[in-house]
Amino acid sequence: MQFFSQVSPLLKKAGFQKSCQRYISSSEVSVALRPFYFAVHPDLFQQHPQERDTNENSLKQLNGYIETLMHSKPVRPAKVKFFLRKQQSTDHKFKAVNISLAQKDIRGALQSILSSCALSTHYIDNLVTKKFPTKHKIAGVKNGNWDADLWEETFATMEKATPTEETLSDWVKRYSKDAEEHSKACQPVRDEISRLQEKLCKKLQLKGLLWACGWGTSHFRGCLQSFQSLITHHPEEMSILAGRTVIFGNESGVSLQGHIVLNSGEVRHNWLDLIRNLLRYETPLKRVPALEKALSRSICEIKVAQRLFRPELLVEAYESHLRMITTSMGDYRTRHRFPKEWPENMSNFHLVVEGEAGPLMLSPSGQFITPSSCPISLLVSFMTANLEEARARLDRYVADVKQEKDLIAQCVQTFGLLALDKDDNVTPSECSQCCNQLLKQVDYLRPYLQHGRVRITHYYSLLSDGEMCIPWYAK
């Protein structure tokens, strides 16, 4: 909270106002509802069919309500009933809870759901919602025009305002023993996960069965067990997955790569509904190449790409975003010409189209990233001001990736690590910076990190499976 109080004036200077749309990501929603899912998930009620069916039907309705709020659509008030296991009572096995689904904002909905079940709302209470610009309030826009200096000044100052953390060496020393104990205790779970992955991939002839969710190792095992049960009870429907990759993530659908993404927080029957309707989900996938080509042609053959550091993008939403911005670009081109500073062919530049609400920005890898609702005049002004920087970042990116790969391998070998991974939103240059910091302190850190598991992130955390999360900027 101290950080945001420090940078609040800077955000206002850059064009962020109270009227901006507030946004909570799907991954944050999953984290907030994690204790709720663990309390009501139908798989916990296998021996009690009545309670299981009630929770399963209510979860379907609640998930639809959450999804509607996430897409900023109007919701119809409703009430749902859940059974919760009572932890300390000997009189009754279950407690019935009625939850009112009437809030019009996602934060209020999450608080209502958790408080109705007497679960802590600490995470969502302390979650700082992101403020994304509206059409007329884009960060770095001054007096209706893009101001590149203002953009750079704002976020450079924000970086300096970040509060200092404890040193890397102190933190690793403090938690290394706990990490080792957690890792050893979790090894049987990892072995079970590997066994299930191999068994299920062989049985369904899958290309891969992957985990792309922020929840812990035990939850991955639970998802695999539920998936195995689904295969046992519905072998014919599941045969359509042969030759595909299945990913447990934070949403359900088909990704742009054609992977089947199953929401790790949903019940098995929701997964089955998606699999049964797979051909319908894949239809937009066939239309995307033509839509990307149309957008590319309308912007001097620019390469329409996907962000390099992000989870799987579902194709249905992406198709909608492409149509929106392509239509807006067509309207703009009927009245305007592109700036003379632009080259005739923009195929060396990358454009990434994301959700309706999001930042207009230049990514660390040199990609232009825009929300589909961004006014085209602002997008053109931004691109014009950042063409040279985009070209420079794209050139540096290739070298950064090679350096990152070499440094990760060096750290794994030098420290004797079992694993060294990074979050999707940690760039190659940031990852390399962290690896270099580790190697500078090799004599001190090696005894604490040997045979450990490290993940480079934006925060310090010791996970339940013994993985040590360290921020990329740690020193």
GROMACS .gro file of N, CA and C in nm, residues 230-339:
model
  330
  230LEU      N    1  -1.268  -3.878  -1.508
  230LEU     CA    2  -1.348  -3.841  -1.625
  230LEU      C    3  -1.323  -3.938  -1.740
  231ILE      N    4  -1.199  -3.976  -1.757
  231ILE     CA    5  -1.164  -4.072  -1.863
  231ILE      C    6  -1.230  -4.207  -1.837
  232THR      N    7  -1.230  -4.248  -1.710
  232THR     CA    8  -1.287  -4.378  -1.673
  232THR      C    9  -1.438  -4.384  -1.700
  233HIS      N   10  -1.508  -4.276  -1.669
  233HIS     CA   11  -1.654  -4.275  -1.682
  233HIS      C   12  -1.703  -4.232  -1.821
  234HIS      N   13  -1.619  -4.164  -1.898
  234HIS     CA   14  -1.662  -4.115  -2.030
  234HIS      C   15  -1.551  -4.138  -2.134
  235PRO      N   16  -1.513  -4.264  -2.155
  235PRO     CA   17  -1.400  -4.293  -2.246
  235PRO      C   18  -1.426  -4.252  -2.391
  236GLU      N   19  -1.551  -4.264  -2.438
  236GLU     CA   20  -1.580  -4.233  -2.578
  236GLU      C   21  -1.565  -4.084  -2.606
  237GLU      N   22  -1.622  -4.000  -2.517
  237GLU     CA   23  -1.612  -3.856  -2.538
  237GLU      C   24  -1.468  -3.807  -2.530
  238MET      N   25  -1.390  -3.869  -2.443
  238MET     CA   26  -1.252  -3.824  -2.422
  238MET      C   27  -1.159  -3.864  -2.534
  239SER      N   28  -1.200  -3.957  -2.620
  239SER     CA   29  -1.113  -4.004  -2.728
  239SER      C   30  -1.082  -3.893  -2.828
  240ILE      N   31  -1.164  -3.786  -2.832
  240ILE     CA   32  -1.141  -3.676  -2.926
  240ILE      C   33  -1.014  -3.599  -2.893
  241LEU      N   34  -0.958  -3.619  -2.773
  241LEU     CA   35  -0.838  -3.546  -2.730
  241LEU      C   36  -0.710  -3.606  -2.785
  242ALA      N   37  -0.718  -3.720  -2.854
  242ALA     CA   38  -0.598  -3.785  -2.906
  242ALA      C   39  -0.518  -3.689  -2.995
  243GLY      N   40  -0.387  -3.683  -2.971
  243GLY     CA   41  -0.299  -3.599  -3.051
  243GLY      C   42  -0.298  -3.453  -3.010
  244ARG      N   43  -0.364  -3.420  -2.901
  244ARG     CA   44  -0.373  -3.280  -2.857
  244ARG      C   45  -0.296  -3.260  -2.726
  245THR      N   46  -0.281  -3.131  -2.691
  245THR     CA   47  -0.221  -3.094  -2.563
  245THR      C   48  -0.330  -3.040  -2.472
  246VAL      N   49  -0.335  -3.091  -2.350
  246VAL     CA   50  -0.433  -3.046  -2.251
  246VAL      C   51  -0.359  -2.967  -2.143
  247ILE      N   52  -0.412  -2.849  -2.109
  247ILE     CA   53  -0.350  -2.762  -2.010
  247ILE      C   54  -0.451  -2.728  -1.902
  248PHE      N   55  -0.411  -2.743  -1.776
  248PHE     CA   56  -0.493  -2.696  -1.665
  248PHE      C   57  -0.452  -2.552  -1.636
  249GLY      N   58  -0.547  -2.459  -1.653
  249GLY     CA   59  -0.517  -2.317  -1.636
  249GLY      C   60  -0.623  -2.246  -1.555
  250ASN      N   61  -0.638  -2.117  -1.580
  250ASN     CA   62  -0.734  -2.035  -1.504
  250ASN      C   63  -0.865  -2.012  -1.579
  251GLU      N   64  -0.873  -2.056  -1.703
  251GLU     CA   65  -0.995  -2.042  -1.783
  251GLU      C   66  -1.016  -2.171  -1.860
  252SER      N   67  -1.131  -2.183  -1.924
  252SER     CA   68  -1.161  -2.299  -2.006
  252SER      C   69  -1.187  -2.256  -2.149
  253GLY      N   70  -1.134  -2.333  -2.244
  253GLY     CA   71  -1.155  -2.303  -2.385
  253GLY      C   72  -1.044  -2.364  -2.469
  254VAL      N   73  -1.031  -2.313  -2.590
  254VAL     CA   74  -0.926  -2.356  -2.682
  254VAL      C   75  -0.832  -2.239  -2.704
  255SER      N   76  -0.703  -2.264  -2.690
  255SER     CA   77  -0.604  -2.157  -2.705
  255SER      C   78  -0.573  -2.133  -2.852
  256LEU      N   79  -0.500  -2.024  -2.878
  256LEU     CA   80  -0.461  -1.992  -3.016
  256LEU      C   81  -0.369  -2.099  -3.076
  257GLN      N   82  -0.302  -2.174  -2.990
  257GLN     CA   83  -0.215  -2.282  -3.038
  257GLN      C   84  -0.294  -2.412  -3.059
  258GLY      N   85  -0.425  -2.409  -3.031
  258GLY     CA   86  -0.508  -2.528  -3.047
  258GLY      C   87  -0.507  -2.619  -2.925
  259HIS      N   88  -0.447  -2.573  -2.814
  259HIS     CA   89  -0.444  -2.654  -2.693
  259HIS      C   90  -0.579  -2.647  -2.622
  260ILE      N   91  -0.616  -2.754  -2.554
  260ILE     CA   92  -0.738  -2.759  -2.477
  260ILE      C   93  -0.707  -2.710  -2.336
  261VAL      N   94  -0.769  -2.598  -2.296
  261VAL     CA   95  -0.742  -2.540  -2.165
  261VAL      C   96  -0.862  -2.566  -2.074
  262LEU      N   97  -0.835  -2.630  -1.960
  262LEU     CA   98  -0.939  -2.662  -1.862
  262LEU      C   99  -0.916  -2.582  -1.736
  263ASN      N  100  -1.019  -2.512  -1.691
  263ASN     CA  101  -1.009  -2.432  -1.569
  263ASN      C  102  -0.990  -2.524  -1.449
  264SER      N  103  -0.877  -2.507  -1.378
  264SER     CA  104  -0.846  -2.596  -1.266
  264SER      C  105  -0.942  -2.579  -1.149
  265GLY      N  106  -1.021  -2.472  -1.147
  265GLY     CA  107  -1.115  -2.449  -1.039
  265GLY      C  108  -1.255  -2.500  -1.068
  266GLU      N  109  -1.277  -2.550  -1.190
  266GLU     CA  110  -1.411  -2.596  -1.226
  266GLU      C  111  -1.429  -2.745  -1.196
  267VAL      N  112  -1.553  -2.788  -1.201
  267VAL     CA  113  -1.584  -2.929  -1.176
  267VAL      C  114  -1.568  -3.008  -1.304
  268ARG      N  115  -1.562  -3.142  -1.288
  268ARG     CA  116  -1.534  -3.229  -1.403
  268ARG      C  117  -1.639  -3.218  -1.513
  269HIS      N  118  -1.765  -3.201  -1.473
  269HIS     CA  119  -1.870  -3.196  -1.576
  269HIS      C  120  -1.858  -3.071  -1.663
  270ASN      N  121  -1.802  -2.963  -1.608
  270ASN     CA  122  -1.775  -2.846  -1.692
  270ASN      C  123  -1.666  -2.877  -1.794
  271TRP      N  124  -1.566  -2.952  -1.752
  271TRP     CA  125  -1.463  -2.997  -1.847
  271TRP      C  126  -1.525  -3.083  -1.957
  272LEU      N  127  -1.614  -3.172  -1.915
  272LEU     CA  128  -1.677  -3.263  -2.011
  272LEU      C  129  -1.762  -3.187  -2.111
  273ASP      N  130  -1.833  -3.084  -2.066
  273ASP     CA  131  -1.912  -3.001  -2.158
  273ASP      C  132  -1.825  -2.939  -2.265
  274LEU      N  133  -1.708  -2.888  -2.225
  274LEU     CA  134  -1.617  -2.828  -2.322
  274LEU      C  135  -1.569  -2.933  -2.423
  275ILE      N  136  -1.530  -3.050  -2.374
  275ILE     CA  137  -1.476  -3.154  -2.461
  275ILE      C  138  -1.583  -3.204  -2.558
  276ARG      N  139  -1.706  -3.217  -2.509
  276ARG     CA  140  -1.815  -3.261  -2.597
  276ARG      C  141  -1.843  -3.160  -2.708
  277ASN      N  142  -1.818  -3.032  -2.679
  277ASN     CA  143  -1.846  -2.925  -2.776
  277ASN      C  144  -1.717  -2.870  -2.837
  278LEU      N  145  -1.615  -2.954  -2.843
  278LEU     CA  146  -1.483  -2.909  -2.887
  278LEU      C  147  -1.484  -2.851  -3.028
  279LEU      N  148  -1.559  -2.911  -3.116
  279LEU     CA  149  -1.561  -2.863  -3.255
  279LEU      C  150  -1.617  -2.721  -3.262
  280ARG      N  151  -1.716  -2.691  -3.178
  280ARG     CA  152  -1.770  -2.554  -3.175
  280ARG      C  153  -1.665  -2.456  -3.124
  281TYR      N  154  -1.588  -2.497  -3.022
  281TYR     CA  155  -1.485  -2.410  -2.968
  281TYR      C  156  -1.372  -2.387  -3.070
  282GLU      N  157  -1.350  -2.486  -3.156
  282GLU     CA  158  -1.238  -2.476  -3.250
  282GLU      C  159  -1.274  -2.399  -3.376
  283THR      N  160  -1.402  -2.377  -3.401
  283THR     CA  161  -1.443  -2.306  -3.522
  283THR      C  162  -1.379  -2.167  -3.532
  284PRO      N  163  -1.377  -2.086  -3.425
  284PRO     CA  164  -1.311  -1.955  -3.435
  284PRO      C  165  -1.162  -1.966  -3.469
  285LEU      N  166  -1.100  -2.077  -3.431
  285LEU     CA  167  -0.957  -2.095  -3.458
  285LEU      C  168  -0.929  -2.093  -3.608
  286LYS      N  169  -1.023  -2.143  -3.685
  286LYS     CA  170  -1.005  -2.144  -3.830
  286LYS      C  171  -1.021  -2.006  -3.892
  287ARG      N  172  -1.093  -1.916  -3.821
  287ARG     CA  173  -1.116  -1.782  -3.876
  287ARG      C  174  -1.006  -1.682  -3.838
  288VAL      N  175  -0.930  -1.713  -3.735
  288VAL     CA  176  -0.831  -1.618  -3.684
  288VAL      C  177  -0.725  -1.580  -3.788
  289PRO      N  178  -0.665  -1.675  -3.863
  289PRO     CA  179  -0.561  -1.635  -3.959
  289PRO      C  180  -0.609  -1.530  -4.060
  290ALA      N  181  -0.732  -1.544  -4.109
  290ALA     CA  182  -0.785  -1.447  -4.205
  290ALA      C  183  -0.806  -1.311  -4.139
  291LEU      N  184  -0.852  -1.310  -4.014
  291LEU     CA  185  -0.871  -1.184  -3.942
  291LEU      C  186  -0.738  -1.116  -3.915
  292GLU      N  187  -0.637  -1.193  -3.876
  292GLU     CA  188  -0.504  -1.135  -3.852
  292GLU      C  189  -0.446  -1.079  -3.982
  293LYS      N  190  -0.468  -1.148  -4.091
  293LYS     CA  191  -0.417  -1.101  -4.220
  293LYS      C  192  -0.485  -0.971  -4.262
  294ALA      N  193  -0.616  -0.962  -4.238
  294ALA     CA  194  -0.690  -0.840  -4.272
  294ALA      C  195  -0.640  -0.722  -4.191
  295LEU      N  196  -0.616  -0.742  -4.061
  295LEU     CA  197  -0.563  -0.635  -3.977
  295LEU      C  198  -0.422  -0.597  -4.020
  296SER      N  199  -0.342  -0.697  -4.054
  296SER     CA  200  -0.205  -0.670  -4.099
  296SER      C  201  -0.204  -0.585  -4.225
  297ARG      N  202  -0.290  -0.617  -4.321
  297ARG     CA  203  -0.296  -0.542  -4.447
  297ARG      C  204  -0.339  -0.398  -4.423
  298SER      N  205  -0.426  -0.378  -4.324
  298SER     CA  206  -0.477  -0.243  -4.298
  298SER      C  207  -0.373  -0.154  -4.228
  299ILE      N  208  -0.264  -0.216  -4.177
  299ILE     CA  209  -0.160  -0.138  -4.109
  299ILE      C  210  -0.025  -0.168  -4.174
  300CYS      N  211  -0.019  -0.152  -4.304
  300CYS     CA  212   0.107  -0.161  -4.380
  300CYS      C  213   0.179  -0.293  -4.358
  301GLU      N  214   0.105  -0.404  -4.353
  301GLU     CA  215   0.161  -0.538  -4.341
  301GLU      C  216   0.233  -0.562  -4.209
  302ILE      N  217   0.195  -0.491  -4.104
  302ILE     CA  218   0.255  -0.514  -3.972
  302ILE      C  219   0.227  -0.658  -3.930
  303LYS      N  220   0.320  -0.717  -3.853
  303LYS     CA  221   0.302  -0.855  -3.808
  303LYS      C  222   0.210  -0.855  -3.686
  304VAL      N  223   0.094  -0.922  -3.698
  304VAL     CA  224   0.002  -0.935  -3.585
  304VAL      C  225   0.045  -1.058  -3.505
  305ALA      N  226   0.087  -1.035  -3.382
  305ALA     CA  227   0.147  -1.141  -3.301
  305ALA      C  228   0.076  -1.153  -3.167
  306GLN      N  229   0.125  -1.246  -3.084
  306GLN     CA  230   0.077  -1.260  -2.948
  306GLN      C  231   0.187  -1.219  -2.852
  307ARG      N  232   0.147  -1.173  -2.733
  307ARG     CA  233   0.246  -1.129  -2.636
  307ARG      C  234   0.336  -1.247  -2.597
  308LEU      N  235   0.465  -1.217  -2.585
  308LEU     CA  236   0.561  -1.322  -2.557
  308LEU      C  237   0.557  -1.368  -2.412
  309PHE      N  238   0.511  -1.283  -2.321
  309PHE     CA  239   0.511  -1.317  -2.180
  309PHE      C  240   0.370  -1.312  -2.126
  310ARG      N  241   0.294  -1.421  -2.146
  310ARG     CA  242   0.159  -1.426  -2.093
  310ARG      C  243   0.109  -1.570  -2.100
  311PRO      N  244   0.004  -1.606  -2.023
  311PRO     CA  245  -0.052  -1.741  -2.030
  311PRO      C  246  -0.122  -1.764  -2.163
  312GLU      N  247  -0.177  -1.884  -2.178
  312GLU     CA  248  -0.250  -1.920  -2.300
  312GLU      C  249  -0.366  -1.823  -2.323
  313LEU      N  250  -0.382  -1.779  -2.448
  313LEU     CA  251  -0.490  -1.688  -2.485
  313LEU      C  252  -0.600  -1.767  -2.554
  314LEU      N  253  -0.724  -1.754  -2.506
  314LEU     CA  254  -0.834  -1.831  -2.561
  314LEU      C  255  -0.884  -1.768  -2.690
  315VAL      N  256  -0.915  -1.853  -2.787
  315VAL     CA  257  -0.939  -1.807  -2.923
  315VAL      C  258  -1.071  -1.730  -2.938
  316GLU      N  259  -1.175  -1.769  -2.863
  316GLU     CA  260  -1.304  -1.701  -2.878
  316GLU      C  261  -1.294  -1.552  -2.846
  317ALA      N  262  -1.229  -1.521  -2.734
  317ALA     CA  263  -1.214  -1.381  -2.694
  317ALA      C  264  -1.124  -1.307  -2.793
  318TYR      N  265  -1.018  -1.375  -2.837
  318TYR     CA  266  -0.922  -1.312  -2.929
  318TYR      C  267  -0.989  -1.275  -3.061
  319GLU      N  268  -1.075  -1.363  -3.112
  319GLU     CA  269  -1.144  -1.334  -3.238
  319GLU      C  270  -1.229  -1.207  -3.225
  320SER      N  271  -1.296  -1.193  -3.112
  320SER     CA  272  -1.379  -1.075  -3.088
  320SER      C  273  -1.295  -0.948  -3.086
  321HIS      N  274  -1.178  -0.953  -3.020
  321HIS     CA  275  -1.090  -0.837  -3.012
  321HIS      C  276  -1.037  -0.799  -3.151
  322LEU      N  277  -1.003  -0.899  -3.231
  322LEU     CA  278  -0.953  -0.872  -3.367
  322LEU      C  279  -1.059  -0.802  -3.451
  323ARG      N  280  -1.182  -0.850  -3.443
  323ARG     CA  281  -1.289  -0.790  -3.522
  323ARG      C  282  -1.311  -0.644  -3.481
  324MET      N  283  -1.306  -0.617  -3.351
  324MET     CA  284  -1.332  -0.482  -3.302
  324MET      C  285  -1.227  -0.384  -3.354
  325ILE      N  286  -1.099  -0.419  -3.340
  325ILE     CA  287  -0.995  -0.323  -3.378
  325ILE      C  288  -0.982  -0.314  -3.530
  326THR      N  289  -1.010  -0.421  -3.602
  326THR     CA  290  -1.003  -0.417  -3.748
  326THR      C  291  -1.112  -0.324  -3.803
  327THR      N  292  -1.231  -0.331  -3.744
  327THR     CA  293  -1.340  -0.242  -3.785
  327THR      C  294  -1.303  -0.097  -3.758
  328SER      N  295  -1.247  -0.070  -3.639
  328SER     CA  296  -1.207   0.067  -3.605
  328SER      C  297  -1.098   0.117  -3.698
  329MET      N  298  -1.004   0.031  -3.733
  329MET     CA  299  -0.896   0.070  -3.822
  329MET      C  300  -0.950   0.101  -3.961
  330GLY      N  301  -1.049   0.022  -4.008
  330GLY     CA  302  -1.109   0.049  -4.138
  330GLY      C  303  -1.177   0.184  -4.142
  331ASP      N  304  -1.247   0.218  -4.033
  331ASP     CA  305  -1.313   0.349  -4.026
  331ASP      C  306  -1.209   0.462  -4.027
  332TYR      N  307  -1.100   0.441  -3.957
  332TYR     CA  308  -0.994   0.543  -3.950
  332TYR      C  309  -0.931   0.565  -4.089
  333ARG      N  310  -0.907   0.456  -4.161
  333ARG     CA  311  -0.839   0.466  -4.291
  333ARG      C  312  -0.924   0.535  -4.397
  334THR      N  313  -1.056   0.537  -4.377
  334THR     CA  314  -1.141   0.606  -4.475
  334THR      C  315  -1.128   0.758  -4.464
  335ARG      N  316  -1.074   0.806  -4.351
  335ARG     CA  317  -1.066   0.950  -4.328
  335ARG      C  318  -0.923   1.002  -4.310
  336HIS      N  319  -0.828   0.913  -4.284
  336HIS     CA  320  -0.693   0.957  -4.252
  336HIS      C  321  -0.587   0.874  -4.327
  337ARG      N  322  -0.470   0.933  -4.338
  337ARG     CA  323  -0.353   0.861  -4.385
  337ARG      C  324  -0.257   0.839  -4.269
  338PHE      N  325  -0.173   0.736  -4.285
  338PHE     CA  326  -0.074   0.713  -4.181
  338PHE      C  327   0.035   0.820  -4.187
  339PRO      N  328   0.102   0.847  -4.075
  339PRO     CA  329   0.206   0.952  -4.073
  339PRO      C  330   0.318   0.925  -4.172
   0.00000   0.00000   0.00000
